[in-house]
Coordinates of C-alpha atoms and ligand atoms in Angstrom, one line a residue:
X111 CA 63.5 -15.2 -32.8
X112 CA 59.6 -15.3 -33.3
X113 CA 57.8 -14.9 -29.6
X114 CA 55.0 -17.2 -29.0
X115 CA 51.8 -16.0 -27.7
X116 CA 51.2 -16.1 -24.2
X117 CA 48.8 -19.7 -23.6
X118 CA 46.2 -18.1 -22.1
X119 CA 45.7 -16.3 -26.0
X120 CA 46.4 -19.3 -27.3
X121 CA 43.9 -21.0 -25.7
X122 CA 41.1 -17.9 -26.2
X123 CA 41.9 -18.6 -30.5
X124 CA 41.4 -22.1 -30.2
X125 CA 38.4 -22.2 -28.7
X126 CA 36.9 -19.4 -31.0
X127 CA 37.8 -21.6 -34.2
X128 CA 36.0 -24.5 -32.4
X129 CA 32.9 -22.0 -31.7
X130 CA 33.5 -20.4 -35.7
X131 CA 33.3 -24.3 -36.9
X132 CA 30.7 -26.1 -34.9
X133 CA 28.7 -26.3 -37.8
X134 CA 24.6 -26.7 -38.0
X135 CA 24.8 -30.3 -37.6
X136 CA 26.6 -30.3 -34.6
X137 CA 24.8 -27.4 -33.5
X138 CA 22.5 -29.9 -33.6
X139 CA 24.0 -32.6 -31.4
X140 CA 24.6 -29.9 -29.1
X141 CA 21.2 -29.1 -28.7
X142 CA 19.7 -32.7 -28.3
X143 CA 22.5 -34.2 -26.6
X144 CA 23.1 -36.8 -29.0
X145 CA 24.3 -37.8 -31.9
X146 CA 22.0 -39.8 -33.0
X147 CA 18.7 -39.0 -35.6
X148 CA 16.0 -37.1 -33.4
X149 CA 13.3 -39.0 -35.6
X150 CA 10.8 -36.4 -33.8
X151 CA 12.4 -33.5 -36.2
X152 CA 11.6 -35.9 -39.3
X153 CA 8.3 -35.4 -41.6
X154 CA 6.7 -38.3 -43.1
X155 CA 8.7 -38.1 -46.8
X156 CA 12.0 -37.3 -44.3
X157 CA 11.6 -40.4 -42.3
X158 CA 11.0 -42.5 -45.1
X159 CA 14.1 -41.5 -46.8
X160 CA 15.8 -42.2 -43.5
X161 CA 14.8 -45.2 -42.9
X162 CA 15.4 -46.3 -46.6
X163 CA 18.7 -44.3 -46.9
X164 CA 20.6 -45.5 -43.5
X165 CA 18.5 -48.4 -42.4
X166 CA 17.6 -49.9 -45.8
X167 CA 14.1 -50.6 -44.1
X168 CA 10.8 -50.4 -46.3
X169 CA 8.8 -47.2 -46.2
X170 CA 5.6 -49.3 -44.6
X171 CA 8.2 -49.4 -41.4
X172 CA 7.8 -45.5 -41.6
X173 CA 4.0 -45.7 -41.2
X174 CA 4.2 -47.7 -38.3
X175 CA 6.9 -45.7 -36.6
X176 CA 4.5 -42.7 -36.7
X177 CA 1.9 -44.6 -35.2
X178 CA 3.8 -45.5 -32.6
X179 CA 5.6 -42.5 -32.0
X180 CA 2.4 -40.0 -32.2
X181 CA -0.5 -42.4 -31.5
X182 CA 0.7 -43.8 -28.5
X183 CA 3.0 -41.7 -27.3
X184 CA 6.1 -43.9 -27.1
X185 CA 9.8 -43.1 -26.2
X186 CA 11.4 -46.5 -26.1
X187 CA 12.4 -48.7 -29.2
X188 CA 11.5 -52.0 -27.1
X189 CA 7.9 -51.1 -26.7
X190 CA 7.4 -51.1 -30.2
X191 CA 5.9 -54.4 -30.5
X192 CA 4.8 -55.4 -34.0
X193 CA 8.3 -54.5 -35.5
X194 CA 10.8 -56.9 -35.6
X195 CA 13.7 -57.3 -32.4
X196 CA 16.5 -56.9 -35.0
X197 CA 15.3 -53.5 -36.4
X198 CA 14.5 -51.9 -32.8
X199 CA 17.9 -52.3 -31.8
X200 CA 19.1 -51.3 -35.2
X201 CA 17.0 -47.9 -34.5
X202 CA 17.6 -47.5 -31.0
X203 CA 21.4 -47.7 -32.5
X204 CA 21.2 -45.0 -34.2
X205 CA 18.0 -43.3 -33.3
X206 CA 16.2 -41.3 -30.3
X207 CA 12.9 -40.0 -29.6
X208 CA 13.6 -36.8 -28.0
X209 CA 11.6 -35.2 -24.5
X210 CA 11.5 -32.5 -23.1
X211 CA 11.6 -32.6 -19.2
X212 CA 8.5 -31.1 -17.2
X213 CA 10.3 -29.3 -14.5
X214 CA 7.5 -27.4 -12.9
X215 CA 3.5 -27.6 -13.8
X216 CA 1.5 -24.5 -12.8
X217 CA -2.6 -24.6 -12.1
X218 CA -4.4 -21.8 -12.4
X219 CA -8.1 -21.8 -10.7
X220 CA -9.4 -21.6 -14.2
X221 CA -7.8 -25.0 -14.9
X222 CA -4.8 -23.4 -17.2
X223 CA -1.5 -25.2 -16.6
X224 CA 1.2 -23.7 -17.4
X225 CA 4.8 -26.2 -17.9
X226 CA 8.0 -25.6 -17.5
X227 CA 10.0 -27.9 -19.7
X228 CA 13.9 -28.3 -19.7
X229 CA 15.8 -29.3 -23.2
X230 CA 18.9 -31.7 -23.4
X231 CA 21.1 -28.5 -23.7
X232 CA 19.7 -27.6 -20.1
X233 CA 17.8 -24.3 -21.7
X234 CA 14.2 -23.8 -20.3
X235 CA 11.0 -23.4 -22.0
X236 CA 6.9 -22.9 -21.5
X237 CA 4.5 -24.2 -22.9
X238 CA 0.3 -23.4 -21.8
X239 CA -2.3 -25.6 -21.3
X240 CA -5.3 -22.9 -21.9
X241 CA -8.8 -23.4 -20.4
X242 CA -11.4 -21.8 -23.1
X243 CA -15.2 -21.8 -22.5
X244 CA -15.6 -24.1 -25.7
X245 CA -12.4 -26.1 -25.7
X246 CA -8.5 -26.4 -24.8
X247 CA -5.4 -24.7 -26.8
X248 CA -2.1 -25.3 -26.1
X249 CA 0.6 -22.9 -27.0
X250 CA 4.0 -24.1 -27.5
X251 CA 7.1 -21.6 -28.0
X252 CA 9.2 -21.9 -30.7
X253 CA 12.8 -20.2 -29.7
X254 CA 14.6 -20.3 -26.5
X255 CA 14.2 -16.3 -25.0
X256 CA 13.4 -13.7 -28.1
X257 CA 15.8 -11.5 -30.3
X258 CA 12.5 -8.8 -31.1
X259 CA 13.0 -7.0 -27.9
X260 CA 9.4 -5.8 -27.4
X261 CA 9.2 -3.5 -24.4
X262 CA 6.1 -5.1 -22.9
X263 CA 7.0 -8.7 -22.6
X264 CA 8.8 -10.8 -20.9
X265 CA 10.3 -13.1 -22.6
X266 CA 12.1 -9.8 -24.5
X267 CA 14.3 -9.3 -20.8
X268 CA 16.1 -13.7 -21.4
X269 CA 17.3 -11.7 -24.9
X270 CA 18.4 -14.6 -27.8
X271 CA 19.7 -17.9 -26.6
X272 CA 18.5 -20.1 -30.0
X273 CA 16.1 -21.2 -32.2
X274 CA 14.3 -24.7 -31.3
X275 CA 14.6 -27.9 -32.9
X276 CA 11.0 -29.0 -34.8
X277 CA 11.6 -31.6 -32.7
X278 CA 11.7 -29.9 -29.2
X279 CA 8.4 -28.0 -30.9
X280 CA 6.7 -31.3 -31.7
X281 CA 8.1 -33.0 -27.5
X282 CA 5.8 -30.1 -25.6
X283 CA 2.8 -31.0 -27.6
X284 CA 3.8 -35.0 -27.3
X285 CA 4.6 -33.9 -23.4
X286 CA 1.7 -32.1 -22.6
X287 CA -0.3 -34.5 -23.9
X288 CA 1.3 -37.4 -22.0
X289 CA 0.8 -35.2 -19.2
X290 CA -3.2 -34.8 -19.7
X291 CA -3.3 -38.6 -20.8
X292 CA -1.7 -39.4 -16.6
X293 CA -4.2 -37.3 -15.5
X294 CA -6.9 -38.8 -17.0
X295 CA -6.3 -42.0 -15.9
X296 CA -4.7 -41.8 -12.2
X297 CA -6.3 -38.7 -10.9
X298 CA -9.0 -39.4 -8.6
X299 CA -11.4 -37.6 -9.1
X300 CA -9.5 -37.0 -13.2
X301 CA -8.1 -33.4 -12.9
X302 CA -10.6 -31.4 -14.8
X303 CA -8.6 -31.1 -17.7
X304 CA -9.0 -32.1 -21.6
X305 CA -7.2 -32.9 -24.9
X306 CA -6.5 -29.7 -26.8
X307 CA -7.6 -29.2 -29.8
X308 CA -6.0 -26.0 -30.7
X309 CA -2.1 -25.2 -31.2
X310 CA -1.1 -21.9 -31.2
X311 CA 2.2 -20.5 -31.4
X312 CA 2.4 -18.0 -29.3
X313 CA 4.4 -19.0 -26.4
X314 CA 8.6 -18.1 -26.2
X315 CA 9.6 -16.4 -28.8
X316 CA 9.1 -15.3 -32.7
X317 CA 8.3 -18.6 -34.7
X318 CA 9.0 -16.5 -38.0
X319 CA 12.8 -15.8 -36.7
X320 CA 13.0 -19.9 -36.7
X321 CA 10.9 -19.9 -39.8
X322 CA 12.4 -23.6 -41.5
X323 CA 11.5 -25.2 -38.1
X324 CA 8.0 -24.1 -37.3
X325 CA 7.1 -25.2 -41.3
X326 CA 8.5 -28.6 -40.3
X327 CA 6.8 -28.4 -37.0
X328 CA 3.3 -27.7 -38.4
X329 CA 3.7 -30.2 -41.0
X330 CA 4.1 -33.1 -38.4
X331 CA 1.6 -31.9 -36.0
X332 CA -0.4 -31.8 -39.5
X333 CA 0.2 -35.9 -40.2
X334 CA -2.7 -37.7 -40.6
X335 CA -0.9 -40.5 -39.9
X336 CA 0.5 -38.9 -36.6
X337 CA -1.3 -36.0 -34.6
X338 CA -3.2 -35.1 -37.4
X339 CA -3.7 -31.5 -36.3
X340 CA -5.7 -30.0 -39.3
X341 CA -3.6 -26.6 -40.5
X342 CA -7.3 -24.3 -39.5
X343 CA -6.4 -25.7 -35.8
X344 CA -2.6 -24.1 -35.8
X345 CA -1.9 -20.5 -35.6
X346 CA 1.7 -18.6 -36.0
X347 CA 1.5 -15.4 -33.7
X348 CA 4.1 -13.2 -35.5
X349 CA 5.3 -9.5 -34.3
X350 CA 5.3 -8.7 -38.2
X351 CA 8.8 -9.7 -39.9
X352 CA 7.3 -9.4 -43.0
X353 CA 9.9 -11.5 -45.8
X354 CA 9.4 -14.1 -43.8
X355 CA 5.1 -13.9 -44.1
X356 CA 5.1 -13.9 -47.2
X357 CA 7.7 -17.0 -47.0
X358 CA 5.2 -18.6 -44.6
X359 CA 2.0 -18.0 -46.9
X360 CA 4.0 -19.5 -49.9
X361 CA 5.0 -22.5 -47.6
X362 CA 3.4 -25.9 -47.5
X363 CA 2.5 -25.0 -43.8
X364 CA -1.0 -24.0 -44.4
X365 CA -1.6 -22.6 -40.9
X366 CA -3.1 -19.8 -39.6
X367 CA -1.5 -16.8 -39.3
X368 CA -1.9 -13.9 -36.1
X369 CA 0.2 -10.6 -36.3
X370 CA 0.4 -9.0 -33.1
X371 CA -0.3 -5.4 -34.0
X372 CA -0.4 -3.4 -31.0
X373 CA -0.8 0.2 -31.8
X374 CA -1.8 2.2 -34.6
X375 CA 0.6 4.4 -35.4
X376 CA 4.7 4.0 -36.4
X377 CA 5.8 6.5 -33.3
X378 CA 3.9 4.3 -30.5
X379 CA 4.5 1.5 -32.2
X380 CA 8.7 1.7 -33.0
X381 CA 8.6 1.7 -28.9
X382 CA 6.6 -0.7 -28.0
X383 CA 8.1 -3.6 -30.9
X384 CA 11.5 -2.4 -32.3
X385 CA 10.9 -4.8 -35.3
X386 CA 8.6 -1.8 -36.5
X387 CA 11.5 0.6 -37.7
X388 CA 12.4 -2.1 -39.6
X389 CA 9.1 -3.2 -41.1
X390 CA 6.4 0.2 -40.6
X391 CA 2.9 -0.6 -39.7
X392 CA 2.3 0.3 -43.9
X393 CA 4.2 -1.7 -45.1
X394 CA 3.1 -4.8 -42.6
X395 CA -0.8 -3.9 -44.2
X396 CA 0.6 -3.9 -47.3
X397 CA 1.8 -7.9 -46.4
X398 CA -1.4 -9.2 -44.8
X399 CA -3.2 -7.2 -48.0
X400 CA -1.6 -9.8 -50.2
X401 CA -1.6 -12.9 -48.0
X402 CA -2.7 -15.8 -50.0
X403 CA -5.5 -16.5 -47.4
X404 CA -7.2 -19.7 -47.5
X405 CA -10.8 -19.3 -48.2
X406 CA -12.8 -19.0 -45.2
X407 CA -9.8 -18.1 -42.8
X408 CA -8.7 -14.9 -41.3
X409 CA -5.8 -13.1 -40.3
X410 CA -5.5 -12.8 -36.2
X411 CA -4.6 -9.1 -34.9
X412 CA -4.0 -9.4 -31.8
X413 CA -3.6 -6.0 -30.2
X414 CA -2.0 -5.6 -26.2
X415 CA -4.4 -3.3 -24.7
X416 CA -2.0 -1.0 -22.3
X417 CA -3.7 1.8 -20.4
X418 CA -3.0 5.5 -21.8
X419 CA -0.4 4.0 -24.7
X420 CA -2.3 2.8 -27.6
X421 CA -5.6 2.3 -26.5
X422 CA -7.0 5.6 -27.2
X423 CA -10.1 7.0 -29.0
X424 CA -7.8 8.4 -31.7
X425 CA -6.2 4.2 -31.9
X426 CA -10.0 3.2 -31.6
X427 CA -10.8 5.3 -34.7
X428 CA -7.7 4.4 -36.9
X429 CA -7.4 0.5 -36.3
X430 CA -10.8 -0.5 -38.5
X431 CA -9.3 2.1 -41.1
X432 CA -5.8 0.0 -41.5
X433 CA -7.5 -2.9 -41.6
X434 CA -10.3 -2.5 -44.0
X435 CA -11.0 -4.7 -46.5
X436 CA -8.6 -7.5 -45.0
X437 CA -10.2 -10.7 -43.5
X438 CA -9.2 -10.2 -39.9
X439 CA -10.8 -11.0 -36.4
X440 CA -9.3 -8.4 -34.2
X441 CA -8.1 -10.0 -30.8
X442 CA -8.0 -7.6 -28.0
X443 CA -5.7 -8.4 -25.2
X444 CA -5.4 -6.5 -22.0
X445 CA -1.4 -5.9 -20.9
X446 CA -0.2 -8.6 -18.3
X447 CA 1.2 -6.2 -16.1
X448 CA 5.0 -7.3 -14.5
X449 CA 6.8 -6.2 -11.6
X450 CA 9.2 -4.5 -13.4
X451 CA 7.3 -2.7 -16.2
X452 CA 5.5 0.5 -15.9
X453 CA 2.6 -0.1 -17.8
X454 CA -0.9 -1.3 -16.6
X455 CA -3.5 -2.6 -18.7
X456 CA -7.0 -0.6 -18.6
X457 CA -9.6 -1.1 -17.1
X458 CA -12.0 -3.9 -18.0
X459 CA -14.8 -1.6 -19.2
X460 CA -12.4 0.4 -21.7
X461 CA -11.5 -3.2 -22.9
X462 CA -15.2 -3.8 -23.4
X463 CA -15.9 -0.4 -25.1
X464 CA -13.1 -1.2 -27.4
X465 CA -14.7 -4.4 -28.6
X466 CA -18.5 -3.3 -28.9
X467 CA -16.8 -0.1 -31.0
X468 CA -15.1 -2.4 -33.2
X469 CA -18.2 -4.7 -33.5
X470 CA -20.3 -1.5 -34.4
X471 CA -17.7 -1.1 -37.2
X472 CA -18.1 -3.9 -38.6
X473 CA -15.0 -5.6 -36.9
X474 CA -14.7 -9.2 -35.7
X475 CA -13.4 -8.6 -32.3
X476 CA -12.9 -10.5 -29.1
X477 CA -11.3 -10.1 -26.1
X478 CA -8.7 -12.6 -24.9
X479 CA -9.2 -12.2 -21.4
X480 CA -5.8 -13.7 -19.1
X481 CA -5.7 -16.8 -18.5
X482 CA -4.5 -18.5 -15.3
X483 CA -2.9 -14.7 -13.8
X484 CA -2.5 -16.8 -10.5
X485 CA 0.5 -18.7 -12.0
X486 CA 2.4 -15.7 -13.9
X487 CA 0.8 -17.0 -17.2
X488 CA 2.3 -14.1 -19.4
X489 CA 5.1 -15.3 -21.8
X490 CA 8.6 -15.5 -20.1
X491 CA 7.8 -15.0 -16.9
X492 CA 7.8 -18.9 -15.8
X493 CA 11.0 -19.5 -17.5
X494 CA 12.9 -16.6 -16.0
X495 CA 11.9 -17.1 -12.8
X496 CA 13.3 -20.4 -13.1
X497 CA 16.1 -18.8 -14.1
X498 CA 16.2 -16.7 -11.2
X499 CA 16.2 -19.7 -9.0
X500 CA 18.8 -21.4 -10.7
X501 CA 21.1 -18.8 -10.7
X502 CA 20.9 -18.2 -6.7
Ligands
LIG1834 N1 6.6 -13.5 -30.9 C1 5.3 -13.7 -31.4 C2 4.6 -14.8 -30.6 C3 4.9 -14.9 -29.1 S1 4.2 -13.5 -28.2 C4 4.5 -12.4 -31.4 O1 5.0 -11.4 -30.8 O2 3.5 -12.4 -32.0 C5 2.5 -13.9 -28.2 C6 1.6 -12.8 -27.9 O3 1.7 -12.4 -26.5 C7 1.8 -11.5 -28.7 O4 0.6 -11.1 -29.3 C8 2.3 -10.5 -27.7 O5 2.0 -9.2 -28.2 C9 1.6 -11.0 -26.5 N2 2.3 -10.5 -25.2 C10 3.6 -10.5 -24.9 N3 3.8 -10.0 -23.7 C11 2.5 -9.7 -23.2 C12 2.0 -9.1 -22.0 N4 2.8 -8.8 -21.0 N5 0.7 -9.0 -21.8 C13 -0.2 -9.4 -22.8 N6 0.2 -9.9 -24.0 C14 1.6 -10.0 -24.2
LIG1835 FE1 9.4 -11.7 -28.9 FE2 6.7 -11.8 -29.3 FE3 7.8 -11.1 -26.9 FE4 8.0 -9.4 -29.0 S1 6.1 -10.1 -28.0 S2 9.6 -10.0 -27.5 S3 8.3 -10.8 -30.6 S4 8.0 -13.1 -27.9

């Protein structure tokens, strides 16, 4: 007579062949908490083919669907007044327009705010607000934790969870703004606090790890119809997977690109970014020396400054060497020291050396002074303390 398993086995095989099938699409569901179209994770071409294909609706409809959903800002079908009752609730049947949820808002003296947002799935991300002398950036993250594992940063210690939606890439900028847009107009005096005009993706995680979504991301925040972020306004910050820059320079994306560097040689560099075994700082060069470069754009290097590690005279002497001949502005960036790390940043006068030495080279360089170190502005660190908290 055959035995049969024990349940509790039973049970553990069922639910991996439920895990093994839930396929991308209902990954999806998953992620937003419905099962509905997200039209946030649409482009333009996408939503008009939606529309068309499941709503039979004309692709004007599309036009005034962005306008409502990027122009002013809108989350609810019934506010949408110039389109007709029968097709709102037809859309709001079968359609949402995702947020995420601001959890906690930090404000640094300098002005900086720094969000917490919560996703459908209950997942936690950042986004910054960033005070500049000359104007406002926000930088969105583009995976939940990070899968790079560099030793210096914080986000590195959540390890993987998953890659976001375009969708939950597009919500922080659409929150954020909704955020600055309240301010504005019920603060009194107005919190001292502006539109952005700058995206950068440097926030959570490696955009090129989540490569399909941040294209699609950049080409909605791109709509002229919509946000109409030009591409020169939106960098990718990437720690150097290099298939996937040239994928991105071949892309319709058209953004700017920022490699973050960090040391000038394989040995220093294999500990601080693991993804450098993988892809050696020659073979990175060799990447950037080929990237179909717009004219009149550079490539960003940023470099993490940490006291006694890579910021040497020998590093000094090497980094304009490996970069010759590429358009690059070098972006120096002193470490944003943690509890839990060991490493310190140098002083601000090495920092300052650094830069003028590179200048003298013949090196754009500048130096990307912290913002907001009042509210734990580095990468990760909002997001796992929330974590922290949660977990009490
Ligand atoms: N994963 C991408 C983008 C997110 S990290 C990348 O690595 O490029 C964005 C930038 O923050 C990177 O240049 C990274 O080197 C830097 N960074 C991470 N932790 C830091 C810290 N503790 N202090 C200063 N910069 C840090
Ligand atoms: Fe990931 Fe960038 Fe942090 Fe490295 S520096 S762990 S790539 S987010």
């Amino acid at each position: 007579m055959m035995r049969r398993p024990p349940p509790n086995r039973q049970n553990r095989s069922r639910s991996k062949i439920a895990k093994l099938s839930l396929g991308q699409a209902d990954q999806k569901e998953v992620y937003r908490g419905s099962s509905k179209q997200d039209l946030l994770d649409l482009t333009r071409e996408e939503m008009v083919g939606h529309l068309g294909a499941s709503l039979d609706l004309a692709p004007f409809r599309a036009r005034q669907l962005i306008a409502w959903l990027y122009r002013r800002c809108v989350t609810d079908f019934s506010q949408m007044t110039d389109i007709a009752k029968t097709v709102r609730d037809e859309l709001a049947a079968r359609c949402i327009i995702s947020r995420p949820q601001c959890r906690t808002v930090l404000i640094a003296q300098d002005g900086t705010r720094k969000y917490l947002f919560q996703l459908a799935d209950g997942n936690c991300i950042e986004s910054v607000l960033i005070h500049q002398p000359s104007r406002w950036t926000l930088c969105v993250s583009s995976q939940v934790g990070c899968a790079i594992g560099c030793s210096f940063c914080r986000t590195a210690k959540m390890g993987f969870k998953r890659n976001l939606l375009a969708a939950e890439i597009v919500g922080q900028v659409l929150a954020v703004k909704e955020d600055i847009a309240r301010l504005s107009a019920h603060e009194t005096p107005p919190a001292a606090v502006e539109d952005f005009s700058n995206i950068v993706f440097m926030g959570m995680g490696e955009p090129l790890h989540n490569l399909d979504n941040v294209i699609r991301a950049v080409c909605i925040l791109n709509d002229n119809l919509g946000l109409n972020y030009s591409a020169r306004k939106i960098t990718v910050s990437t720690s150097g997977l290099v298939p996937a820059i040239k994928k991105f320079g071949a892309s319709r994306a058209g953004a700017n690109l920022a490699i973050s560097l960090n040391a000038t040689t394989d040995a220093v560099r294999s500990v601080l970014m693991p993804i450098n075994k993988k892809y050696p700082i020659a073979e990175l060069i060799g990447a950037l020396r080929e990237y179909p470069l717009k004219r009149g754009r550079r490539i960003t290097i940023e470099y993490v400054m940490i006291s006694g590690l890579n910021d040497t005279l020998a590093d000094l002497a090497r980094l304009p060497k490996l970069l010759r001949g590429i358009p690059v502005k070098i972006n120096l960036i002193p470490y944003n020291a943690s509890p839990e790390e060991s490493y310190a940043p140098p002083p601000p006068a090495h920092v300052a050396f650094w830069q003028q030495s590179l200048l003298d080279a013949g090196m754009n360089s500048t130096i990307r002074w912290s913002k907001g170190l009042d509210i734990n502005a580095a990468c990760g660190q909002l997001a796992t303390a929330f974590k922290d908290k949660q977990a009490v």
